[in-house]
Structure formats: C-alpha cells, structure tokens
Coordinates of C-alpha atoms and ligand atoms in Angstrom, one line a residue:
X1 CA 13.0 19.8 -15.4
X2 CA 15.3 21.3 -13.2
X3 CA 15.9 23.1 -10.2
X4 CA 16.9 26.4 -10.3
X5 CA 15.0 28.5 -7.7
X6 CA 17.8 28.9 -5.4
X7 CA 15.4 28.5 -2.0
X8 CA 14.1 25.2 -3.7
X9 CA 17.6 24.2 -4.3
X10 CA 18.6 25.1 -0.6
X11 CA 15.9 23.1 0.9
X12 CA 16.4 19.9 -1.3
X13 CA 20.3 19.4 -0.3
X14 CA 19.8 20.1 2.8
X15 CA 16.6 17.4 2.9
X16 CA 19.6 15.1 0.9
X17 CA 21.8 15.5 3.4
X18 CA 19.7 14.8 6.4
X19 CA 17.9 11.8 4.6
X20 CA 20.0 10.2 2.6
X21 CA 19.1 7.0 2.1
X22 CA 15.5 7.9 1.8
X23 CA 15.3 7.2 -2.1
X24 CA 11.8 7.3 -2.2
X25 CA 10.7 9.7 0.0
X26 CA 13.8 12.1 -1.8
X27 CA 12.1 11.3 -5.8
X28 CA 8.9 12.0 -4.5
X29 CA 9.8 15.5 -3.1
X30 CA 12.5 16.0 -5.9
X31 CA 9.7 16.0 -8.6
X32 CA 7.1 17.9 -6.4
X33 CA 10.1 21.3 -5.6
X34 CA 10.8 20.8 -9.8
X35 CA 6.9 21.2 -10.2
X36 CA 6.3 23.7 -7.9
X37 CA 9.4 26.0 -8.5
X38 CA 7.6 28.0 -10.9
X39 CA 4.8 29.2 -8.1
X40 CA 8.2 29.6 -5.8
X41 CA 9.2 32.6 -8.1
X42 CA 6.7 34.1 -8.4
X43 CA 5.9 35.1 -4.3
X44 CA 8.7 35.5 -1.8
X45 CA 6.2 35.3 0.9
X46 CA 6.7 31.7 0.4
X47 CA 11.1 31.5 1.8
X48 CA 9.9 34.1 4.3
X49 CA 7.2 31.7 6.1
X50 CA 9.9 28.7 5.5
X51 CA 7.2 27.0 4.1
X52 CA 9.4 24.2 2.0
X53 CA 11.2 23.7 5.0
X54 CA 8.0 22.8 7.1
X55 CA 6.7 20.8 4.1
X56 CA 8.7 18.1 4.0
X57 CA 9.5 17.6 7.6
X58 CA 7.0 15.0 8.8
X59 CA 4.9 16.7 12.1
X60 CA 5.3 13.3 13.9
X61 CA 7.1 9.5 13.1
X62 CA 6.1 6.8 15.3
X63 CA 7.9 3.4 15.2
X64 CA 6.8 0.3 17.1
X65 CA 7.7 -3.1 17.4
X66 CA 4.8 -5.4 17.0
X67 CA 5.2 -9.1 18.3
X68 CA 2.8 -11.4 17.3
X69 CA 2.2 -15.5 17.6
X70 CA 2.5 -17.7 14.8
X71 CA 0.4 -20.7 14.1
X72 CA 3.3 -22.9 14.7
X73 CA 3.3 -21.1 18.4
X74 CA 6.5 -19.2 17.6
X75 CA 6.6 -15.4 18.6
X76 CA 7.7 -13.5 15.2
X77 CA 8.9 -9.5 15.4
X78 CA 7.9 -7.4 13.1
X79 CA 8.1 -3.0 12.9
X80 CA 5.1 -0.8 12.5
X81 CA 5.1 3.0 11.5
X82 CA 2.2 5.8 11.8
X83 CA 3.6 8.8 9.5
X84 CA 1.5 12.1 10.4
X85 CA 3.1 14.4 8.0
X86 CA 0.9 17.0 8.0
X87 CA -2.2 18.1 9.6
X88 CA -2.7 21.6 7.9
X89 CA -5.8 20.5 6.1
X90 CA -7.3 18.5 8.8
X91 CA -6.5 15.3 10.8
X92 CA -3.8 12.9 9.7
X93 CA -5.8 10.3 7.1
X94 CA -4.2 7.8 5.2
X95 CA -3.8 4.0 4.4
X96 CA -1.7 1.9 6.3
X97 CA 0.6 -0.7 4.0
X98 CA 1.7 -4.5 5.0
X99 CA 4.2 -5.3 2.7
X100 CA 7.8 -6.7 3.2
X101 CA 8.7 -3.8 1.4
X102 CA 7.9 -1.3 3.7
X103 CA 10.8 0.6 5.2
X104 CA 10.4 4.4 7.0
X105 CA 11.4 6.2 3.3
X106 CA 8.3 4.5 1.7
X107 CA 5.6 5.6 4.1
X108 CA 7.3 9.3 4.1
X109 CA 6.8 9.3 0.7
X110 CA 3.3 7.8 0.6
X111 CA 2.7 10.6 3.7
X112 CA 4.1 13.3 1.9
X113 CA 2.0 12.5 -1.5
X114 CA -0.5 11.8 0.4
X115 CA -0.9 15.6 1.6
X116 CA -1.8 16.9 -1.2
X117 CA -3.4 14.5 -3.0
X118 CA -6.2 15.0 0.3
X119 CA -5.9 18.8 -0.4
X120 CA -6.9 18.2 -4.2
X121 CA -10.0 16.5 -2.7
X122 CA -11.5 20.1 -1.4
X123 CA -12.2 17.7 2.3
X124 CA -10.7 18.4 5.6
X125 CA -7.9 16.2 5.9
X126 CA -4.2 15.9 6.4
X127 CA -1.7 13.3 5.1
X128 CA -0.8 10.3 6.8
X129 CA 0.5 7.1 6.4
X130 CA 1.5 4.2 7.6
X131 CA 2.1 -0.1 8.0
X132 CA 4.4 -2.6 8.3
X133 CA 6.7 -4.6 6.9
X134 CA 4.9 -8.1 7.6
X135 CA 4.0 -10.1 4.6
X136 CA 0.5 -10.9 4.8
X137 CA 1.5 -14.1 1.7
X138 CA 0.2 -17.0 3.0
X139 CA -0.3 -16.5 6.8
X140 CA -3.9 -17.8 8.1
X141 CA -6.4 -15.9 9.2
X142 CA -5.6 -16.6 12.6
X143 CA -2.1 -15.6 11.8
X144 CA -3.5 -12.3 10.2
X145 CA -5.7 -11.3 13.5
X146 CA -3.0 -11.8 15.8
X147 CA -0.3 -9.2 14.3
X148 CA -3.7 -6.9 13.6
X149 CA -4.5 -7.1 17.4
X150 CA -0.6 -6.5 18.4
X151 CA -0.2 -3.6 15.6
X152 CA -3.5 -2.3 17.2
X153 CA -2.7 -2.8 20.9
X154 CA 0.5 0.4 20.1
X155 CA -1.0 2.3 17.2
X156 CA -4.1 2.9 19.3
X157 CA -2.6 5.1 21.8
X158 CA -1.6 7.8 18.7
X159 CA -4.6 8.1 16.6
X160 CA -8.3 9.0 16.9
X161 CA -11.7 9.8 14.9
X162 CA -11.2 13.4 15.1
X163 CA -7.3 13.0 15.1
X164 CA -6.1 10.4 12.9
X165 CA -8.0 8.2 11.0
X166 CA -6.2 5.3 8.8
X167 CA -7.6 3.3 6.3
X168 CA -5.9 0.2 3.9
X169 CA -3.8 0.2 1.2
X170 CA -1.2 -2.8 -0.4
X171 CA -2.0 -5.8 2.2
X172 CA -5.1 -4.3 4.1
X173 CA -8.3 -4.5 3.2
X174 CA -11.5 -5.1 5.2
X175 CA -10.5 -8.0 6.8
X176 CA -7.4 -6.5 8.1
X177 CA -9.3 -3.3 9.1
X178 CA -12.1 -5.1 10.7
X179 CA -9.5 -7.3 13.3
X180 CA -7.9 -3.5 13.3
X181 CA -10.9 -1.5 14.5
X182 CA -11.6 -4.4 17.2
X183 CA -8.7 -3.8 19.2
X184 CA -9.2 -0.3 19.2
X185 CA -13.0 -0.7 20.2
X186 CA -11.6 -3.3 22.7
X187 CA -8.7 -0.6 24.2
X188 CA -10.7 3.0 23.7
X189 CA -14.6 1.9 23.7
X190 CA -16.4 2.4 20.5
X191 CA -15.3 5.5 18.2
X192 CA -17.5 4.9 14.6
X193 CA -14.6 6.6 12.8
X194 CA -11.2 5.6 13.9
X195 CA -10.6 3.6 10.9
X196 CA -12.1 4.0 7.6
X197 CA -12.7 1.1 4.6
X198 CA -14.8 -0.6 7.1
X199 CA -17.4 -3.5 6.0
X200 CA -20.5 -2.0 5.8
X201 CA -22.2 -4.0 8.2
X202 CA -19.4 -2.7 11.1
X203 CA -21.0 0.8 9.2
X204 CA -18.0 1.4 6.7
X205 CA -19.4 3.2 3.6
X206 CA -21.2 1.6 0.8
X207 CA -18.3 1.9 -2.3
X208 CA -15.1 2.7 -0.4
X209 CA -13.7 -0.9 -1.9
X210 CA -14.8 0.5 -5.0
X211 CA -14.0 4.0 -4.9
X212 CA -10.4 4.3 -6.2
X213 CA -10.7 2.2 -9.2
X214 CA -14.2 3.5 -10.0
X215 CA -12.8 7.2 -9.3
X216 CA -9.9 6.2 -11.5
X217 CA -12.1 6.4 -14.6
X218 CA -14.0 8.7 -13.4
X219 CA -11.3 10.8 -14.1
X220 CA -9.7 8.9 -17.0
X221 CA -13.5 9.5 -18.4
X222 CA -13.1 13.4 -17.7
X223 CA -9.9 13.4 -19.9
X224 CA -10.8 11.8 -22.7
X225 CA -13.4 14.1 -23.4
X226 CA -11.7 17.1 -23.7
X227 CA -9.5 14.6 -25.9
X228 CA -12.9 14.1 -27.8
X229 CA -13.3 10.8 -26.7
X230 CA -14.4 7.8 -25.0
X231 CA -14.3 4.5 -23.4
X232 CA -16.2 2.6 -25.9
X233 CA -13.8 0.1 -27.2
X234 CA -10.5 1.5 -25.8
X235 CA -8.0 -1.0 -25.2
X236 CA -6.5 -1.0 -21.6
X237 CA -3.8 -2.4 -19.8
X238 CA -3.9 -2.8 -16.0
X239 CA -1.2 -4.1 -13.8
X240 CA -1.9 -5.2 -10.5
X241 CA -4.8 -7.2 -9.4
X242 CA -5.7 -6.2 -6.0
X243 CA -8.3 -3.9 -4.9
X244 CA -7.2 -0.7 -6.9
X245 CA -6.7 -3.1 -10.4
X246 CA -10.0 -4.9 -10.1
X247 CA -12.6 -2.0 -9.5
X248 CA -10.8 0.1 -12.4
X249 CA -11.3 -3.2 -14.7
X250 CA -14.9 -3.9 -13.8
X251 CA -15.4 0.2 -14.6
X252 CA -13.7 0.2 -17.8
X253 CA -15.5 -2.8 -18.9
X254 CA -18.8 -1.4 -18.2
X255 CA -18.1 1.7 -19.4
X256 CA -17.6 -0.3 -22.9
X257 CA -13.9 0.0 -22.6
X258 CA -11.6 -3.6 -23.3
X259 CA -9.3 -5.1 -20.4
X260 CA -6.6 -6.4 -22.2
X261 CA -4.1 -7.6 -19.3
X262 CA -3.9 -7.9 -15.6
X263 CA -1.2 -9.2 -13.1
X264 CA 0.5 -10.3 -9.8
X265 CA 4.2 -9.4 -8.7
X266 CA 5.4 -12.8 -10.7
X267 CA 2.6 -13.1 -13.6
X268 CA 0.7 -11.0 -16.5
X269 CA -2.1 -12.4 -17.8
X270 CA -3.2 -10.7 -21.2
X271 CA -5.4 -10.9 -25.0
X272 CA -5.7 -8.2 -26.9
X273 CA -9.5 -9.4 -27.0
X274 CA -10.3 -9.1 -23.5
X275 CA -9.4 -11.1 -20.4
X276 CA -12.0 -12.6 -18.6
X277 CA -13.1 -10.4 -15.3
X278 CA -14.8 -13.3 -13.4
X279 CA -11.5 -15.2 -13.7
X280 CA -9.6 -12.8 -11.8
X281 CA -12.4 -12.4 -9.1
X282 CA -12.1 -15.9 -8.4
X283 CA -8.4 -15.4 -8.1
X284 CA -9.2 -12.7 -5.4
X285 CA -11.7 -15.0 -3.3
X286 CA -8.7 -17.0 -2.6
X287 CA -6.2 -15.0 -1.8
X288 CA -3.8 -17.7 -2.2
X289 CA -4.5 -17.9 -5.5
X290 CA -2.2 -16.3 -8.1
X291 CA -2.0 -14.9 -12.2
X292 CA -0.8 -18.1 -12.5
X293 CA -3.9 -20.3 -12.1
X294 CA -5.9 -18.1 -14.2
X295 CA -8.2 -20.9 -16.2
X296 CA -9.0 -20.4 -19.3
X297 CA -9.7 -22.4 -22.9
X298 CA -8.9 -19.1 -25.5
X299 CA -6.1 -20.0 -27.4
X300 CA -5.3 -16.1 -27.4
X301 CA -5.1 -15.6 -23.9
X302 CA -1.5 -16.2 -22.3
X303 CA -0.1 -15.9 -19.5
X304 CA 3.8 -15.1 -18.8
X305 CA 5.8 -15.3 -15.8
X306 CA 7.0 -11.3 -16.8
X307 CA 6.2 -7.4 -15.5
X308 CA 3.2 -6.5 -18.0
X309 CA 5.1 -3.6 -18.7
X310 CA 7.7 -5.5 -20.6
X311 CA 5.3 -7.5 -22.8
X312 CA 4.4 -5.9 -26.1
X313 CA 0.4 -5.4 -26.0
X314 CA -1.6 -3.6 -28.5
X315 CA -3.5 -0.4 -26.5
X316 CA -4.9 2.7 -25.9
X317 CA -4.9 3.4 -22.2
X318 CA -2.5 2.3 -19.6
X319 CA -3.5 2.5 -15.5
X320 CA -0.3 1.3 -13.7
X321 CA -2.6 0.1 -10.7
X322 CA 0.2 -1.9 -8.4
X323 CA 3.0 -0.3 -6.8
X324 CA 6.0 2.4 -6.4
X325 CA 8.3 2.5 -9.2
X326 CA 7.0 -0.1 -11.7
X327 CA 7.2 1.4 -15.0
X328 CA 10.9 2.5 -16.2
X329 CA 12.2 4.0 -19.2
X330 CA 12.1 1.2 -21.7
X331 CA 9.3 0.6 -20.5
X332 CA 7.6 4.0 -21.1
X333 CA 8.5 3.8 -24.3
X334 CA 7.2 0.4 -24.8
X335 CA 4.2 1.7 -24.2
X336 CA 4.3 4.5 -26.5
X337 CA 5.7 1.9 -29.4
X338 CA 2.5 0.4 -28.9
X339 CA -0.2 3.1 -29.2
X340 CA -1.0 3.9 -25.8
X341 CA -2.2 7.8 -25.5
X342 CA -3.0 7.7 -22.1
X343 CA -1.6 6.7 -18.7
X344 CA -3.1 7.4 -16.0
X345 CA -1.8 6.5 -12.1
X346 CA -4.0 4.2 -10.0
X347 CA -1.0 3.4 -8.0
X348 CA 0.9 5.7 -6.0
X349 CA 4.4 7.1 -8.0
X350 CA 4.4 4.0 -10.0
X351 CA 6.2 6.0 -13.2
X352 CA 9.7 6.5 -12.3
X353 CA 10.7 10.1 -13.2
X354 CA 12.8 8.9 -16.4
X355 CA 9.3 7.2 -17.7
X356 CA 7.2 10.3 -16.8
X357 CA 9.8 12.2 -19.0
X358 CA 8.9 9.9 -21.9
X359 CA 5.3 10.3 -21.7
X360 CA 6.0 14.1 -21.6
X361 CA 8.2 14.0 -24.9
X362 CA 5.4 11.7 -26.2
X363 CA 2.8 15.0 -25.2
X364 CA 0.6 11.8 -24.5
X365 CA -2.1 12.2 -21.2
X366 CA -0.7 12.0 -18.4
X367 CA -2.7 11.7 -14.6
X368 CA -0.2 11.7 -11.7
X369 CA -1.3 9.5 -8.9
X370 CA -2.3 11.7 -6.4
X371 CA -5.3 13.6 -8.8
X372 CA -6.2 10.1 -10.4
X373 CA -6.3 7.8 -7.8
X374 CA -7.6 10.3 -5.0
X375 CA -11.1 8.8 -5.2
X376 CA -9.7 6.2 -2.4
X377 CA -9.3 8.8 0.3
X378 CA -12.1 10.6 -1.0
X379 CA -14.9 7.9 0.3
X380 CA -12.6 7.3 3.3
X381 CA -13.3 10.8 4.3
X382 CA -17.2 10.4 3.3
X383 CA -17.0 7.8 5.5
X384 CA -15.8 9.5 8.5
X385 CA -18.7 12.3 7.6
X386 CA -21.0 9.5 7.9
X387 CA -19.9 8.4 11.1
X388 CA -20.4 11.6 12.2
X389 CA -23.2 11.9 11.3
X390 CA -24.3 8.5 12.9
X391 CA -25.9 7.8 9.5
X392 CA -25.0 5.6 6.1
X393 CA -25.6 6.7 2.6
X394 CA -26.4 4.6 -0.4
X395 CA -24.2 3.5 -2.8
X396 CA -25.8 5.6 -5.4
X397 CA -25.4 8.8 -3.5
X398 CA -21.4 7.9 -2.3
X399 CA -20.9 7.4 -6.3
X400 CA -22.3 10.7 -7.3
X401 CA -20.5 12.3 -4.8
X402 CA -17.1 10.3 -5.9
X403 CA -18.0 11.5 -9.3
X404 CA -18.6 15.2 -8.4
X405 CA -15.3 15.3 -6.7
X406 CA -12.8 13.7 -9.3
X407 CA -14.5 15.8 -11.8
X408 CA -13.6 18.6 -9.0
X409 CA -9.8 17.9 -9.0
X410 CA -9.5 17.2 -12.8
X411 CA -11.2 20.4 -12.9
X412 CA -8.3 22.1 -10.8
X413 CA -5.5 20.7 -12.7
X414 CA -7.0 21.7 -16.1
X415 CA -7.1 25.7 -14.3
X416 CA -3.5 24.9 -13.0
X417 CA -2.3 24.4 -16.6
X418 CA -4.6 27.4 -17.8
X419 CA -2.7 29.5 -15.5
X420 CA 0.6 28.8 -15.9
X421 CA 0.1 27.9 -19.5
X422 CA 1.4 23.9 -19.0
X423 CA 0.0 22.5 -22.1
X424 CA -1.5 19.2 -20.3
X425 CA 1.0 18.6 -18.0
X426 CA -1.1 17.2 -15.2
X427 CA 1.5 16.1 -13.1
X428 CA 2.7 20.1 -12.8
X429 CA -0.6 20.9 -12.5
X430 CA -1.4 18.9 -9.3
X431 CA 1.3 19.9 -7.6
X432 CA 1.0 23.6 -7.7
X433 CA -3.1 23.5 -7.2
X434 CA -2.5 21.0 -4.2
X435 CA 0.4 23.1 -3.0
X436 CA -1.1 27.1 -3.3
X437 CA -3.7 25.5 -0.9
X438 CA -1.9 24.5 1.6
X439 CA 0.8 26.9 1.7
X440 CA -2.0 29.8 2.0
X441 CA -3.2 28.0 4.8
X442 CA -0.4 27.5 6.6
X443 CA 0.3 31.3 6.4
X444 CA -3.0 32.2 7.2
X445 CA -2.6 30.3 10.6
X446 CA 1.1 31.8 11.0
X447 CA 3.9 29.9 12.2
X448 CA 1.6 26.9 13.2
Ligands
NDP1 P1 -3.6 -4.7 -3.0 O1 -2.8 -5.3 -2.0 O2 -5.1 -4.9 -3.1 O3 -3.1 -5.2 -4.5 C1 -1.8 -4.9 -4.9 C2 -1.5 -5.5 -6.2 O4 -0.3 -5.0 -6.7 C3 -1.4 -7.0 -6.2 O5 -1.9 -7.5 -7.5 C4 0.1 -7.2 -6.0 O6 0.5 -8.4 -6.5 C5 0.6 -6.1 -6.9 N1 1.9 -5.7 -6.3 C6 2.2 -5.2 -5.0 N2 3.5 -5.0 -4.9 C7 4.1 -5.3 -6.0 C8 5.4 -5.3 -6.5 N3 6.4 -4.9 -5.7 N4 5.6 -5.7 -7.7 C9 4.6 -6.1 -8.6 N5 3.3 -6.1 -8.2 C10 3.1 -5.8 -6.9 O7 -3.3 -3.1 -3.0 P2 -4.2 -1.9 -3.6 O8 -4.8 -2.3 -4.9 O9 -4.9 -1.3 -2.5 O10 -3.0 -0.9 -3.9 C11 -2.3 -0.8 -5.2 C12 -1.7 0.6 -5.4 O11 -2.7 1.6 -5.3 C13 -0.7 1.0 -4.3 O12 0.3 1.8 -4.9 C14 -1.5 1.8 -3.3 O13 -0.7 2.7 -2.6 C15 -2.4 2.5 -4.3 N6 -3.7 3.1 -3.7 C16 -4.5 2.3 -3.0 C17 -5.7 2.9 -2.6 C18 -6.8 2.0 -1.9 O14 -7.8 2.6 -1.6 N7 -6.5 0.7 -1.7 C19 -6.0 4.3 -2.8 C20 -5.1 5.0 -3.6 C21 -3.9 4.4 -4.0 P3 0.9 -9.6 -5.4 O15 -0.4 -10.1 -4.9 O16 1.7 -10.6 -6.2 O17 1.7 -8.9 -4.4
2IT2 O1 -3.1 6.0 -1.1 C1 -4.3 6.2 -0.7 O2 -4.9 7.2 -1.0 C2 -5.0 5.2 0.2 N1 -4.4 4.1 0.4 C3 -6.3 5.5 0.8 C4 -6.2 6.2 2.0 C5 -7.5 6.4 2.8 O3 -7.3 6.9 3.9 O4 -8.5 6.0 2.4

C-alpha cells in the first residue's frame, strides 16, 4: 500500500520529522494512515477537524526515574513511562511493560494501538500504556517488590479508577500488579479499580489471566467458520510462552486443535504431534525456568536453540503470541511453504509490515493484533465494571461475555471489508472500524 491522500502524506512527514528515531511508534502509525486513507477520501470533514494531527500526538507522556534497592544492598536506577494517548473513548487503560527493551517509541506505539484496539471492544476506554525498562530475569521477589513499590510511589500521583487504570503486559503479571496496587492503596487509601489483572482474592476478575489467549481463539474460531472450518485437528504453532502463549495453547487443545511448538526468546520447543502442555506449565511455575529444560522422553519432540519462525514445522495455524516485530519476510513465507492458512496476532505488531505483505499476496487469514488479541483489555475493563459495581462475576459469566465481545469486533471487521469491499483484509478492516469511531466522537465533542 501506499500513501497518497495528500493530508495523510502531510501529517506522516511531519510526525517523521518530529520523531525520528521512533521506529516503532512511526511503522505502527505508517500502516494505520495506509489503512485508513481510503475513509480519508472519502469525507473532508476529517483535515478540517485536524483529526490525524490530534491522533497521533500522545494527550500526555510521563517519565520517571525509579530507584530501587537490590538484594546485594546496592541502589539500581531504572526509567518508568505512563503513555496516556488518548482519552476520547474513556479513561486511559492499558498494560504496563518491564522489559529491557522498553524505550519511549515502544510504549507510544503500544499507546497508540492500543486506542483502537479498546474502541473495537464497544467499552468506554481510552489507550494507554506504559513500563519500564527493568528486566524482571532473575531478580528475587524481594527484588521485584522493591522496584514495584518505587515505580508505584511516582506513577500513583497520575492515574486513578476513573482516570487511568493500568493492567500487565510482557513482565507483569499478578504478582507484579499485586505489590503495584499496594503502594497505591498504601499512598491514596483503597480505590477497587486502579489497577486491573488483579488476583481474585485482592477482587481482580475471575479469567482476566485467561482472557487474551482464550479470546484469541475465540476469534480464530469465528474465522474459521466462515472459512467452513474448525479446530478439530488443526495444527498450530505458538511462539512465546508467557501468559498470552499459554492460555491460547490450553484453548486450542481443548477446542481439539494440536500445539505443535512453543518458545522463549533463546529456545523453540516443537513435534508435529503435539507438545506436552503440562510441561510448559511447569516451566511457568518457576519462572526461572526456561524452553530449555523442557523434559521430555518422545524421540520426536526437539528442542533448538532458534526463533520458531525459522524452523520448518508442518501447520495450519500460526498465533505469533510474543513480541513486536518477530516474524520477517523469510519468515512469512516460511510459514506459507509450509501450509499455514491462518495467522492470527496474539502479540501486539509482531508481523513486520514486509511479512504482513506476504500473507496478503498469500490471500491467507490474517487477524491484526489489536482485533485478535483485544480480549486482554476486554476483561480488564469488565473488571473495572465489577469494581464498580462492588461485585465479582463468575468465571462462566466473564467467558460468555469475552466471547460475545470478540465475536462483536470480528463482526466489525467482517462489515469493514463489506463496505469498502476489502476481500478479507482484516488488518484494513480494523483500522477503519476502530478509527470512524473515534474520529466521530472526537467531532461530536468539537475541538476537545
Ligand atoms: P509474558 O511476559 O507473559 O510472556 C512473554 C513471552 O514472549 C515469553 O515467552 C518471552 O520469552 C517471549 N518474549 C518476550 N520478548 C521477547 C523477545 N524480544 N524475543 C523473543 N521472545 C520474547 O507476556 P505476555 O504473554 O503478557 O505478552 C506477550 C505479547 O502479548 C506482548 O506483545 C503483549 O503486548 C501482548 N499482549 C498481552 C496481553 C496481556 O493481557 N498480557 C493483552 C494483549 C496483548 P522470555 O521469557 O525468554 O523473555
Ligand atoms: O496489550 C494489551 O491489550 C494489554 N496488555 C492488556 C491491557 C489491559 O489494560 O488489560
């Protein structure tokens, strides 16, 4: 695709030239404007109310430093961020990140993404995002609480139940949220909903560890039957093995589907038969633990110190569940060399734009990220209702809800490529039903 709206083209140099060494946050707005350009034509109403310009400007950036005491009794420096991008839909709600990876660029991408992938959801939120560049890798619980407590002890003063709720994402889970939610109970009193992905006892919601692998195939499910199929005996690759990874494999396996791989930023652990689930839980118990030490005795299952995506593995399905930029070109077409029809995003923008090309020219299904793996955010904001609400649902009733709504949004991306006669180009479709929300709202309100 190109660009060749000439207020689309305005807005993107001029967001080149003012962020220029924002790689990521640039590819994730370059491939939205090239989406979107087609709505852009069509309505002038769009240049008049500057609404591109307001779109990709983030509403607010905070950066902190956060010291924190090592076991060894050493103080260690680390830099936090809180992204509130946008706040058209509701408040600011998103995961926050600890990775060593994290830089501003990543989070504004994550932010901006993560707009409209709440939009999709039909809930009142607004995109956020934020984290840190610690590395959570062998550091001791102790180690752990004390840069949550110090992260805490500066983000609290910006965010709020009604105002900006954060949740986890690569690095966070509920341990990290737990130690999280106690400083800010210790600094503010109680507020139920500042943080979201809470342990249920501390009255998170039943399946919001679940919900974005679970919602994953909800939706792959939704697309394989207008495909006229199903998950009984698919074969399906996974990368990643953290939270989004695992939940996705234990649906596709009881949905009758077959796990063939699963890995770690150094390993891939795969058999065409089926790799063992239970092994990889116990890998997760110990978070220490790595692809590596995976135990088996099948002769057929191996394990390779390589990317999955540059191992050649039989399959139908492919759910990139582990970070940014994993699959490139070759590798797309790896993928297609070997018989995979579908590819759908657990992670966030894990196809680079040269692989989603190839999956195009391959007119294989396609699920962009912020549809597929929306069922996250989804329970996060069912859990803030139930905060509310001073109430807690059962997991039953949070699944049928997760269900109803990723139906919801593949629903809307099947009508965006009805209108605008895409074929099934998901990603395109996404984009312009997230964005002809939010850009009638942000008329409707005026300048804002
Ligand atoms: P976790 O921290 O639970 O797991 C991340 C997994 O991805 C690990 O297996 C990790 O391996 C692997 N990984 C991380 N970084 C890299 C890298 N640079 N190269 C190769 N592998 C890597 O995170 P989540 O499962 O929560 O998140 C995974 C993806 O899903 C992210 O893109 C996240 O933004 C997205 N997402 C998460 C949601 C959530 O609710 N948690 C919601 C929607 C999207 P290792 O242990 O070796 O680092
Ligand atoms: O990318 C994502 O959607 C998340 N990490 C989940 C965000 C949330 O607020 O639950």
């Amino acid at each position: 695709m190109t660009m060749d709206n000439a207020y689309v083209k305005r807005v993107y140099n001029k967001l080149t030239e003012s962020n220029a060494h924002e790689t990521e946050f640039l590819q994730a707005v370059k491939e939205f404007f090239e989406a979107i350009e087609i709505v852009i034509d069509e309505d002038d109403n769009y240049e008049k109310h500057a609404i591109l310009e307001r779109l990709v400007e983030p509403e607010r950036i905070i950066s902190f430093q956060v010291p924190w005491l090592n076991d060894q009794g050493k103080i260690e420096v680390n830099r936090g961020y809180r992204v509130q991008f946008n706040s058209v839909n509701g408040p600011y709600k998103g995961g926050i990140r600890f990775h060593p990876t994290v830089t501003q660029s990543v989070l504004k991408f994550l932010a901006f993404e993560q707009t409209f992938k709440n939009s999709l959801t039909n809930l009142p939120i607004g995109g956020a995002k934020g984290g840190s560049d610690f590395d959570p890798k062998g550091r001791s619980d102790n180690e752990i609480m004390n840069f949550c407590y110090s992260f805490m002890t500066e983000l609290n003063k910006y965010i709020g139940s009604d105002y900006d709720v954060p949740s986890g994402d690569i690095g966070v889970g509920k341990r990290e949220i737990s130690f999280l939610y106690a400083m800010y109970k210790k600094l503010n009193g109680p507020h139920l909903g500042v943080l979201t992905g809470k342990p249920t006892d501390l009255f998170g919601s039943y399946g919001r560890t679940e919900a974005t692998g679970y919602g994953l195939i909800y939706f792959l499910n939704e697309m394989l039957a207008v495909a006229d199929q199903s998950l009984e005996g698919k074969k399906v690759i996974i990368s990643g093995s953290g939270n989004v990874a695992y939940y996705a494999a234990r649906k596709v396996q009881e949905l009758g589907g077959i796990v063939v791989s699963m890995s770690d930023s150094n390993s891939t652990v795969y058999n065409t038969n089926g790799i063992d689930l239970d092994q990889i839980e116990i890998l997760k118990i110990n978070s220490a633990n790595r692809i590596k030490n995976y135990h088996t005795s099948d002769k057929e299952t191996k394990i390779e110190e390589k990317s999955v995506w540059d191992i050649d593995i039989q399959a139908d399905i492919a759910l990139p569940c582990a970070t940014q930029n994993e699959i490139n070109e070759e590798q797309a077409k790896r993928l297609m060399n070997n018989g995979v029809k579908f590819v759908l995003e657990g992670a966030n923008m894990p196809s680079k734009p040269e692989a989603i090309k190839v999956f195009k020219e391959a007119d294989i299904y396609f699920a962009p990220g912020k549809a597929s793996n929306a069922g996250g955010v989804t329970v996060s904001a069912l859990e803030m209702s139930q905060n509310s609400m001073r109430l807690q649902w059962t997991t039953d009733k949070v699944d049928k809800e997760l269900k109803i709504i990723m139906q919801g949004i593949f629903e809307q991306c099947v009508k965006a490529c009805e209108d605008y006669n895409l074929g099934k180009d998901f990603a395109v479709a996404a984009d312009i039903a997230s964005f002809k929300k939010i850009a009638h709202q942000m008329i409707e309100m005026g300048m804002y």
